[in-house]
Short mmCIF file of C-alpha atoms in Angstrom, two decimals:
data_model
loop_
_atom_site.label_atom_id
_atom_site.label_comp_id
_atom_site.label_asym_id
_atom_site.label_seq_id
_atom_site.Cartn_x
_atom_site.Cartn_y
_atom_site.Cartn_z
CA MET D 1 -0.03 -0.18 0.21
CA SER D 2 1.40 3.46 -1.22
CA GLU D 3 1.88 6.01 1.91
CA LYS D 4 -0.44 8.70 1.99
CA ARG D 5 0.86 12.32 0.29
CA PRO D 6 1.51 14.55 2.93
CA THR D 7 -0.86 17.29 3.67
CA ILE D 8 -0.17 21.22 4.59
CA VAL D 9 -1.15 20.45 8.00
CA THR D 10 1.26 17.66 7.90
CA VAL D 11 3.82 19.62 7.26
CA ALA D 12 2.58 22.54 9.85
CA GLU D 13 2.91 19.82 12.57
CA ALA D 14 6.55 18.66 11.88
CA ALA D 15 7.56 22.31 11.34
CA GLY D 16 5.42 23.72 14.80
CA VAL D 17 3.74 26.45 13.28
CA ALA D 18 0.33 26.76 11.68
CA ALA D 19 -0.89 26.01 8.46
CA SER D 20 -1.66 29.59 7.63
CA THR D 21 2.38 29.97 7.99
CA ILE D 22 3.12 27.21 5.98
CA SER D 23 1.34 28.59 3.01
CA ARG D 24 2.55 31.79 3.26
CA ALA D 25 6.17 31.00 3.83
CA LEU D 26 6.16 28.45 0.70
CA LYS D 27 4.83 31.58 -1.31
CA GLY D 28 7.65 33.75 -0.08
CA ASP D 29 5.84 36.39 2.11
CA LYS D 30 8.41 38.19 3.58
CA ARG D 31 6.47 38.66 6.50
CA ILE D 32 7.69 35.18 7.46
CA SER D 33 11.17 35.26 8.92
CA PRO D 34 14.07 34.08 6.90
CA GLU D 35 15.22 31.44 9.22
CA THR D 36 11.13 30.33 9.83
CA ARG D 37 10.70 29.89 5.86
CA ALA D 38 14.06 28.10 5.30
CA ARG D 39 13.03 25.91 8.30
CA ILE D 40 9.39 25.41 6.72
CA SER D 41 10.86 24.59 3.50
CA ARG D 42 13.53 21.84 4.59
CA VAL D 43 10.50 20.03 6.57
CA ALA D 44 8.33 20.17 3.25
CA GLN D 45 10.91 18.57 0.88
CA GLU D 46 12.07 15.76 3.78
CA LEU D 47 8.25 15.28 3.73
CA GLY D 48 7.97 15.12 0.19
CA TYR D 49 4.98 18.08 0.11
CA THR D 50 4.58 20.16 -3.18
CA PRO D 51 2.08 22.78 -2.58
CA TYR D 52 -0.71 23.90 -4.72
CA ALA D 53 -0.21 25.67 -7.71
CA SER D 54 -3.52 27.58 -7.22
CA ALA D 55 -2.27 31.10 -7.08
CA ARG D 56 -3.31 32.33 -10.33
CA ALA D 57 -6.48 30.75 -10.44
CA LEU D 58 -7.45 32.04 -6.82
CA SER D 59 -5.87 35.85 -7.46
CA SER D 60 -7.99 36.03 -10.91
CA GLY D 61 -11.35 34.19 -10.40
CA GLN D 62 -11.24 32.04 -13.03
CA SER D 63 -12.07 28.57 -11.93
CA GLY D 64 -15.68 28.59 -11.14
CA LEU D 65 -16.02 26.68 -8.77
CA ILE D 66 -17.20 26.87 -5.03
CA GLY D 67 -16.04 24.73 -2.42
CA VAL D 68 -19.30 23.72 0.14
CA VAL D 69 -18.50 22.14 3.34
CA LEU D 70 -21.29 19.96 5.46
CA GLY D 71 -21.56 18.78 8.69
CA PRO D 72 -22.34 15.20 9.53
CA GLY D 73 -24.81 13.33 7.08
CA THR D 74 -26.93 11.35 10.27
CA ASN D 75 -28.80 15.19 10.18
CA PRO D 76 -30.92 15.10 7.30
CA PHE D 77 -30.91 19.37 7.44
CA TYR D 78 -27.72 19.03 6.08
CA ALA D 79 -29.38 17.38 2.68
CA GLU D 80 -31.47 20.10 2.69
CA LEU D 81 -28.80 22.50 2.18
CA LEU D 82 -26.63 20.66 -0.14
CA TYR D 83 -29.62 20.76 -2.50
CA GLU D 84 -30.17 24.46 -2.43
CA ALA D 85 -26.55 25.02 -2.77
CA VAL D 86 -26.33 22.51 -5.59
CA ARG D 87 -29.44 24.00 -7.14
CA GLN D 88 -28.49 28.11 -6.63
CA ILE D 89 -24.39 27.58 -7.78
CA GLY D 90 -25.67 26.03 -10.73
CA GLU D 91 -28.46 28.30 -11.33
CA ARG D 92 -25.12 30.76 -11.18
CA GLY D 93 -22.83 29.23 -14.12
CA MET D 94 -20.37 27.66 -11.17
CA ARG D 95 -19.58 24.14 -10.03
CA LEU D 96 -19.15 22.81 -6.43
CA LEU D 97 -16.73 20.81 -4.64
CA ILE D 98 -18.40 18.86 -1.78
CA ILE D 99 -16.02 18.40 1.46
CA HIS D 100 -17.76 16.12 4.31
CA ALA D 101 -16.40 17.86 7.65
CA GLY D 102 -15.11 15.54 10.15
CA PRO D 103 -12.27 14.56 12.69
CA GLY D 104 -8.97 13.22 12.01
CA PRO D 105 -7.46 12.37 8.47
CA VAL D 106 -10.45 13.78 7.40
CA GLU D 107 -10.24 17.08 9.04
CA ASN D 108 -6.53 17.53 7.97
CA SER D 109 -6.82 16.74 4.26
CA MET D 110 -10.16 19.73 3.96
CA ALA D 111 -8.07 22.86 3.51
CA ASP D 112 -5.36 20.85 1.13
CA ALA D 113 -8.51 19.58 -0.84
CA LEU D 114 -10.12 23.11 -0.98
CA LEU D 115 -6.86 24.81 -2.68
CA GLN D 116 -5.79 21.64 -4.61
CA TYR D 117 -9.22 22.06 -6.56
CA GLN D 118 -8.42 25.90 -6.73
CA VAL D 119 -11.75 26.84 -5.11
CA ASP D 120 -12.68 30.93 -5.71
CA GLY D 121 -14.39 30.83 -2.69
CA CYS D 122 -16.04 28.51 0.11
CA LEU D 123 -19.49 28.13 2.06
CA ILE D 124 -19.27 26.42 5.46
CA SER D 125 -22.06 24.79 6.99
CA SER D 126 -20.80 22.39 10.11
CA VAL D 127 -20.95 22.69 13.94
CA ASP D 128 -17.45 21.97 14.59
CA LEU D 129 -15.31 23.81 11.82
CA PRO D 130 -11.76 22.61 12.07
CA SER D 131 -9.99 25.58 12.90
CA HIS D 132 -7.02 24.50 9.84
CA VAL D 133 -9.70 25.32 7.02
CA GLY D 134 -10.93 29.12 7.83
CA ALA D 135 -7.06 29.92 8.09
CA VAL D 136 -5.59 28.69 5.25
CA CYS D 137 -8.40 29.49 2.93
CA THR D 138 -8.25 32.76 4.29
CA ALA D 139 -4.34 32.85 3.74
CA ASN D 140 -4.55 31.83 0.46
CA GLY D 141 -7.34 34.73 -0.39
CA VAL D 142 -10.06 32.17 -0.47
CA PRO D 143 -13.20 34.33 0.96
CA VAL D 144 -15.46 32.11 3.52
CA VAL D 145 -18.77 32.61 4.46
CA MET D 146 -20.59 30.54 7.34
CA VAL D 147 -24.12 29.37 6.88
CA ASN D 148 -26.04 28.48 9.83
CA ARG D 149 -23.21 28.91 12.37
CA VAL D 150 -21.79 31.87 14.02
CA ALA D 151 -19.03 33.72 11.75
CA GLN D 152 -15.47 33.34 13.09
CA ALA D 153 -12.60 35.72 12.52
CA ASP D 154 -12.34 36.69 9.20
CA THR D 155 -15.35 35.33 7.65
CA CYS D 156 -19.08 36.41 6.74
CA ALA D 157 -22.04 34.84 8.03
CA VAL D 158 -25.74 33.73 7.13
CA VAL D 159 -27.48 32.52 10.28
CA CYS D 160 -31.17 32.11 10.96
CA ASP D 161 -32.17 34.18 13.90
CA ASN D 162 -32.47 31.17 16.43
CA ALA D 163 -33.36 33.14 19.59
CA PHE D 164 -36.10 34.72 17.53
CA GLY D 165 -37.81 31.24 16.59
CA SER D 166 -37.13 29.94 20.07
CA VAL D 167 -39.47 32.63 21.90
CA GLN D 168 -42.07 32.00 19.26
CA LEU D 169 -42.34 28.31 20.07
CA GLY D 170 -42.08 29.23 23.88
CA GLU D 171 -44.98 32.08 23.37
CA LEU D 172 -46.74 29.34 21.55
CA LEU D 173 -46.74 26.69 24.15
CA LEU D 174 -47.47 29.19 27.05
CA ARG D 175 -51.00 30.45 25.07
CA SER D 176 -51.72 26.46 24.74
CA GLY D 177 -51.62 26.38 28.47
CA ARG D 178 -48.48 24.72 29.00
CA ARG D 179 -46.38 26.01 31.59
CA ARG D 180 -43.79 22.76 32.41
CA THR D 181 -41.36 22.52 29.71
CA ALA D 182 -38.25 19.94 29.21
CA LEU D 183 -35.52 21.33 26.94
CA VAL D 184 -33.57 18.44 24.79
CA ARG D 185 -30.81 19.86 24.00
CA THR D 186 -27.52 19.09 22.76
CA SER D 187 -23.48 19.47 24.32
CA ALA D 188 -21.97 19.57 21.23
CA ALA D 189 -20.09 23.17 20.51
CA SER D 190 -22.79 23.96 18.14
CA SER D 191 -23.50 27.85 17.98
CA THR D 192 -26.66 27.40 16.38
CA ALA D 193 -27.82 25.12 19.84
CA ARG D 194 -26.88 27.35 21.78
CA GLU D 195 -28.67 30.44 20.97
CA ARG D 196 -31.54 28.36 20.38
CA ASP D 197 -31.35 26.90 24.20
CA ALA D 198 -30.41 30.61 25.26
CA GLY D 199 -33.29 31.82 23.57
CA PHE D 200 -36.38 29.96 24.85
CA THR D 201 -34.18 29.57 28.01
CA THR D 202 -34.29 33.38 28.87
CA PHE D 203 -37.90 33.71 27.75
CA MET D 204 -39.76 31.35 29.43
CA GLN D 205 -37.60 32.69 32.51
CA SER D 206 -38.74 36.35 32.06
CA ALA D 207 -42.65 34.66 31.74
CA GLY D 208 -41.91 32.92 35.34
CA TYR D 209 -41.66 29.47 33.86
CA PRO D 210 -38.28 28.37 33.29
CA PRO D 211 -37.58 24.57 31.71
CA SER D 212 -38.32 22.18 34.52
CA LEU D 213 -35.94 19.40 32.98
CA ARG D 214 -32.52 19.51 30.73
CA LEU D 215 -31.69 16.66 28.39
CA ASP D 216 -28.89 15.92 26.36
CA GLY D 217 -30.44 14.43 22.74
CA ARG D 218 -26.70 14.72 21.63
CA SER D 219 -28.12 16.04 18.04
CA THR D 220 -29.39 12.68 17.05
CA TYR D 221 -32.41 10.81 16.64
CA GLU D 222 -31.67 8.15 19.22
CA GLY D 223 -30.73 10.79 21.83
CA GLY D 224 -34.06 12.43 21.18
CA PHE D 225 -35.49 8.83 21.64
CA GLU D 226 -33.67 8.58 25.01
CA ALA D 227 -34.92 11.70 26.24
CA GLY D 228 -38.32 11.04 25.37
CA ARG D 229 -38.24 7.54 26.67
CA HIS D 230 -36.58 9.29 30.11
CA ILE D 231 -39.65 11.79 29.99
CA ALA D 232 -42.09 9.09 29.71
CA ALA D 233 -40.78 7.03 32.62
CA LEU D 234 -41.35 10.01 35.37
CA PRO D 235 -44.39 9.98 37.76
CA ALA D 236 -47.30 11.84 36.04
CA ALA D 237 -46.87 14.31 38.60
CA GLU D 238 -42.99 15.31 37.70
CA ARG D 239 -43.57 14.76 34.08
CA PRO D 240 -43.65 18.30 31.57
CA ASP D 241 -46.38 19.22 30.10
CA SER D 242 -44.40 20.01 26.94
CA VAL D 243 -40.79 19.43 25.43
CA TYR D 244 -39.15 21.52 23.04
CA ALA D 245 -36.47 19.67 21.22
CA VAL D 246 -33.71 21.80 19.67
CA SER D 247 -33.52 20.22 16.03
CA ASP D 248 -36.53 18.20 14.21
CA ILE D 249 -34.41 15.34 14.33
CA MET D 250 -34.27 14.89 18.10
CA ALA D 251 -37.72 15.92 18.31
CA TRP D 252 -38.71 12.96 15.99
CA GLY D 253 -37.20 10.59 18.40
CA VAL D 254 -39.27 12.19 21.08
CA LEU D 255 -42.08 11.98 19.55
CA ASP D 256 -41.54 8.19 18.68
CA ALA D 257 -40.61 7.21 22.28
CA LEU D 258 -43.61 9.19 23.88
CA ARG D 259 -45.92 7.19 21.52
CA LEU D 260 -44.57 3.92 22.12
CA ALA D 261 -45.32 5.00 26.18
CA GLY D 262 -49.18 5.57 25.69
CA VAL D 263 -48.35 9.48 26.00
CA ARG D 264 -51.13 11.40 23.69
CA ILE D 265 -48.95 13.73 21.46
CA GLY D 266 -50.52 17.42 21.64
CA GLN D 267 -52.57 16.22 24.46
CA ASP D 268 -50.94 15.17 27.36
CA ILE D 269 -47.40 16.47 26.12
CA ALA D 270 -46.99 19.01 23.52
CA VAL D 271 -43.71 18.92 21.05
CA VAL D 272 -42.38 21.55 19.06
CA GLY D 273 -38.91 21.51 17.31
CA PHE D 274 -36.51 23.77 14.94
CA ASP D 275 -35.34 23.39 11.57
CA GLY D 276 -38.86 22.69 9.40
CA LEU D 277 -37.93 19.55 7.76
CA PRO D 278 -40.39 18.18 4.97
CA GLN D 279 -40.30 14.86 7.12
CA SER D 280 -41.66 16.86 10.18
CA ALA D 281 -45.37 17.08 7.86
CA ARG D 282 -45.27 13.69 7.73
CA PRO D 283 -48.25 12.66 9.53
CA ILE D 284 -47.02 10.33 11.91
CA TYR D 285 -45.11 13.53 13.23
CA ASP D 286 -47.09 16.20 12.59
CA LEU D 287 -44.37 18.70 14.14
CA THR D 288 -44.57 22.46 15.15
CA THR D 289 -41.46 23.78 14.10
CA VAL D 290 -39.72 26.67 12.94
CA GLU D 291 -38.90 26.30 9.48
CA GLN D 292 -35.30 27.50 8.50
CA PRO D 293 -35.13 29.54 5.39
CA VAL D 294 -32.82 27.78 3.56
CA VAL D 295 -33.44 29.20 0.27
CA ALA D 296 -32.78 32.64 0.92
CA MET D 297 -29.76 31.47 3.58
CA ILE D 298 -27.98 29.94 0.42
CA GLY D 299 -28.91 32.61 -1.60
CA ARG D 300 -27.58 35.50 0.61
CA GLY D 301 -24.59 33.45 1.43
CA LEU D 302 -23.58 33.38 -2.09
CA ASP D 303 -24.28 37.01 -2.65
CA LEU D 304 -21.53 37.76 0.18
CA LEU D 305 -19.68 35.19 -1.29
CA GLN D 306 -19.42 36.36 -4.89
CA ALA D 307 -18.99 40.24 -3.30
CA ARG D 308 -15.67 38.74 -2.19
CA MET D 309 -14.51 37.26 -4.73
CA ARG D 310 -14.94 40.45 -6.63
CA ASP D 311 -13.28 42.49 -3.46
CA LYS D 312 -11.43 40.58 -1.08
CA GLY D 313 -10.90 44.11 0.73
CA LEU D 314 -14.96 44.44 1.75
CA PRO D 315 -15.64 43.92 5.40
CA ASP D 316 -17.00 40.95 7.18
CA GLU D 317 -20.53 40.76 7.64
CA THR D 318 -23.28 38.89 9.64
CA ILE D 319 -26.99 38.49 8.24
CA SER D 320 -29.79 37.15 10.26
CA LEU D 321 -32.83 35.96 8.43
CA ARG D 322 -35.83 34.75 11.00
CA GLY D 323 -37.46 31.53 10.07
CA ARG D 324 -41.32 30.46 9.62
CA LEU D 325 -43.47 29.42 12.53
CA ILE D 326 -45.07 26.18 11.14
CA GLU D 327 -48.19 25.33 13.61
CA ARG D 328 -48.83 21.34 13.53
CA GLY D 329 -51.17 18.78 15.73
CA SER D 330 -48.22 18.35 18.18
CA SER D 331 -48.58 21.54 19.81
CA GLY D 332 -52.28 21.28 20.58
CA PRO D 333 -53.88 23.32 23.81
CA LYS D 334 -53.21 21.50 27.61
CA GLY D 335 -56.35 19.31 28.02
CA ARG D 336 -58.41 19.43 24.70
#
């Protein structure tokens, strides 16, 4: 079996510097000291690393290729984002390179792949953005726009107003007579989940009804199912009368677990989610949710990206878009 080709991250680790420093040094950036440049050149040569000849394409913007970095395939929301990205990028006469965000070797190869294929810009929608990616893209003059996550330094972002949508769900539950709410959240490092958690919690506390139970749904259907089983097993006097799962996929798990336990959805317990996935409209779920404006998010993200492909001196910008509350049978009034 042949050895794996060394990446820019491999060289950075061996030289003891950041990946962005490797890129600048190999391009002859005078801001990097001669000693550091010499050391990096030596390490790169020893490892057999050859930098990609992307400078010409990146500076001229002629590749017509947009990188799209997506999160794990376990959440169908990313499939919705990908479909819309494919459609809109194609309509704008460009092509796309799809990169799956993941740990270990996958993480280390992401930045290299984006540079190897000479992308003109990059859309990133991933809970855990590898730190190398944004730094290397920026150092090589590749604009980056985050979609559905808070921007890091030197990047733009287009996000759904997660706090506003969570407040809408809280208001709906209170109007339907619900007072004891369980929050199915996630401990993952997700800015989206944190904003939904904080927005809902702050609103319910201000209304005098803070969440009575907080469970970790791990951003998965299985995690939501376990949370639902926990809720169903509680004594009736301690059981919440409503559940807010901060993603639809966790809400599906909660609904299935409660239904299997004989709980009447929308009567005994109301369940609401967030994302507005098509599956949530199916009769088996009939889930009240906030639909993310995916079409607008991708469109505005591409607008930001193309503007910065033309003018890399434009300042960073974050755009927040409101979702649409969709009221269904899972959140019926208490005691009906």
